[in-house]
Coordinates of C-alpha atoms in Angstrom, one line a residue:
P26 CA 90.5 83.9 54.9
A27 CA 91.3 87.2 53.2
V28 CA 88.4 88.3 50.8
Q29 CA 90.0 90.7 48.3
P30 CA 87.7 91.0 45.2
A31 CA 88.3 94.8 45.4
P32 CA 92.2 95.7 45.7
C33 CA 91.7 97.9 49.0
H34 CA 89.1 96.0 50.8
T35 CA 90.0 92.9 53.2
L36 CA 87.8 91.0 55.2
T37 CA 89.6 88.7 57.8
P38 CA 88.3 85.9 59.9
D39 CA 88.5 86.1 63.8
T40 CA 89.6 83.1 66.5
P41 CA 86.9 82.0 68.7
G42 CA 87.9 82.5 72.4
S43 CA 88.5 86.3 71.8
A44 CA 85.1 87.0 73.4
V45 CA 84.8 85.3 76.4
R46 CA 87.3 83.2 78.4
Q47 CA 87.1 79.5 78.3
K48 CA 86.5 77.7 81.6
P49 CA 89.7 76.6 83.2
G50 CA 88.3 72.9 83.3
W51 CA 88.6 72.7 79.6
R52 CA 92.2 72.9 79.7
C53 CA 92.9 69.3 81.1
D54 CA 96.6 68.2 82.3
D55 CA 99.4 68.7 80.3
R56 CA 97.6 68.2 76.9
G57 CA 96.0 71.7 77.0
M58 CA 99.5 72.9 77.1
L59 CA 100.8 70.7 74.3
W60 CA 97.7 71.6 72.1
D61 CA 98.1 75.2 72.9
N62 CA 101.7 75.2 71.8
Y63 CA 101.1 73.3 68.6
K64 CA 98.4 75.8 67.7
A65 CA 100.7 78.8 68.6
E66 CA 103.6 77.0 66.3
G67 CA 100.9 76.5 63.8
K68 CA 99.7 80.2 63.8
T69 CA 103.4 81.2 63.2
A70 CA 104.2 79.1 60.6
A71 CA 101.0 80.2 58.7
E72 CA 102.1 83.9 59.4
R73 CA 105.5 82.9 57.7
G74 CA 103.7 81.3 55.0
Q75 CA 104.9 77.8 55.8
Y76 CA 101.6 76.3 55.2
D77 CA 102.5 72.6 55.0
K78 CA 104.4 72.9 58.6
A79 CA 101.4 74.9 60.0
E80 CA 99.0 72.4 58.8
N81 CA 100.8 69.6 60.5
F82 CA 100.8 71.7 63.7
F83 CA 97.3 72.6 63.5
H84 CA 96.5 68.8 63.1
A85 CA 98.7 68.0 66.1
A86 CA 96.9 70.4 68.2
I87 CA 93.3 68.9 67.2
E88 CA 94.6 65.4 67.8
Q89 CA 95.7 66.5 71.6
V90 CA 92.5 68.2 72.2
E91 CA 90.4 65.4 70.7
Q92 CA 92.1 63.4 73.6
V93 CA 90.4 65.7 76.1
G94 CA 86.8 65.4 74.4
S95 CA 85.2 65.8 71.4
L96 CA 82.9 68.7 72.8
N97 CA 85.7 70.9 74.0
P98 CA 85.6 74.4 72.9
C99 CA 89.6 74.4 72.4
L100 CA 89.0 71.6 69.7
A101 CA 86.5 74.2 68.0
D102 CA 89.2 76.6 68.1
C103 CA 91.7 74.6 66.4
L104 CA 89.5 73.5 63.7
N105 CA 88.5 77.1 63.1
E106 CA 92.5 77.6 62.9
L107 CA 92.8 74.8 60.1
A108 CA 90.0 76.0 58.3
I109 CA 91.4 79.6 58.0
L110 CA 94.6 78.3 57.1
Y111 CA 92.8 76.0 54.1
A112 CA 90.9 79.2 53.1
K113 CA 94.0 81.3 52.6
Q114 CA 95.1 78.6 50.2
H115 CA 91.7 78.6 48.3
K116 CA 91.0 75.1 49.6
Y117 CA 87.3 76.1 50.2
T118 CA 85.7 72.8 50.5
Q119 CA 88.2 71.7 53.2
A120 CA 87.9 75.1 54.8
E121 CA 84.0 74.8 54.8
L122 CA 84.0 71.2 56.3
L123 CA 86.0 72.5 59.2
F124 CA 84.1 75.4 59.9
Q125 CA 81.0 73.7 60.1
R126 CA 82.6 71.2 62.5
S127 CA 83.8 74.1 64.4
L128 CA 80.3 75.4 64.5
G129 CA 78.8 72.1 65.6
V130 CA 81.6 71.7 68.4
S131 CA 80.8 75.6 69.6
V132 CA 77.2 75.1 69.7
A133 CA 77.3 71.8 71.4
A134 CA 79.9 73.0 74.0
L135 CA 78.8 76.6 74.4
G136 CA 75.3 76.9 73.5
S137 CA 73.8 78.7 70.3
D138 CA 73.9 82.2 72.0
H139 CA 77.7 82.5 72.6
P140 CA 79.9 85.0 71.0
D141 CA 82.3 82.2 69.8
V142 CA 79.4 80.7 67.7
A143 CA 79.0 84.3 66.1
I144 CA 82.7 84.3 65.2
V145 CA 82.6 81.1 63.5
L146 CA 79.4 82.2 61.4
K147 CA 81.0 85.2 60.7
N148 CA 84.1 83.3 59.3
I149 CA 81.9 80.9 57.3
G150 CA 80.3 84.1 55.9
I151 CA 83.6 85.5 54.9
L152 CA 84.4 82.0 53.3
K153 CA 81.0 82.5 51.1
A154 CA 82.1 86.1 50.3
S155 CA 85.4 84.5 49.0
Q156 CA 83.5 82.3 46.7
R157 CA 81.4 85.2 45.5
Q158 CA 78.2 83.5 47.2
Y159 CA 76.9 86.6 48.4
A160 CA 73.6 85.8 49.3
E161 CA 74.9 83.0 51.7
A162 CA 77.3 85.4 53.1
D163 CA 75.1 88.3 53.9
L164 CA 72.7 85.7 55.8
L165 CA 75.6 84.6 57.6
L166 CA 77.1 87.8 58.4
S167 CA 73.7 89.3 59.6
H168 CA 73.2 86.1 61.8
S169 CA 76.8 86.8 63.3
L170 CA 76.0 90.6 63.8
S171 CA 72.7 89.8 65.4
L172 CA 73.9 87.2 67.7
T173 CA 77.1 89.3 68.8
N174 CA 74.7 92.5 69.3
R175 CA 72.0 90.6 71.3
V176 CA 74.8 88.6 73.6
L177 CA 77.7 91.5 74.0
G178 CA 75.5 94.6 73.4
H179 CA 75.8 97.1 70.7
E180 CA 78.8 99.1 72.7
H181 CA 81.1 95.9 72.5
P182 CA 84.3 96.3 70.4
I183 CA 83.4 92.6 68.7
V184 CA 80.3 94.0 67.4
A185 CA 81.8 97.2 66.1
G186 CA 84.3 94.8 64.6
M187 CA 81.4 93.0 63.0
M188 CA 79.9 96.0 61.7
R189 CA 83.1 96.8 60.0
T190 CA 83.2 93.3 58.1
I191 CA 79.8 93.8 56.9
A192 CA 80.6 97.6 55.8
V193 CA 83.7 96.0 53.8
F194 CA 81.4 93.1 52.5
Q195 CA 79.0 95.7 51.3
S196 CA 81.5 98.0 49.6
I197 CA 83.0 94.9 48.0
Q198 CA 79.6 94.4 46.3
G199 CA 79.4 98.1 45.3
H200 CA 76.5 98.6 48.0
Y201 CA 78.1 101.8 49.3
G202 CA 74.9 103.1 50.8
E203 CA 74.5 99.8 52.8
A204 CA 77.9 100.1 53.7
E205 CA 77.7 103.5 55.3
R206 CA 75.0 102.0 57.7
F207 CA 77.6 100.2 59.3
I208 CA 80.3 102.6 59.6

């Protein structure tokens, strides 16, 4: 979801799996290729603004991954993608439910100290900011930054991206001094 309360500021979500490569065993048989293809087609359709088509592809990807197992990080990734799609369409309730499910799968499959967990927390924070629920957004974004910093180290590019997100979030609220701390 892109948060745009101010004309020149945008917060954009991330996709889990970008921090650490997933274990090869999680891509079981041909279903792994199939869900990946569905997800890729869904992302392409979403980029083209073909939201109904994208939604169908993401649902197909989720269905394929669920056949492999319900505690698969690939499932969390697909749920996250569909949640982002819903958030872009301002379907906030549906998006939040999917982000929460993605978070639960990520924590169960990867542990609470995994960078993908931080990415989903960031996305929920962005969703809350989109709804002007700034206190909740601030807590989620701060927790995400703390986790990424602790797990990846303060020099990691994902930590830098998270700091940029918080800086934009603070500037959207008019907290420019606070925003400068994160630049």
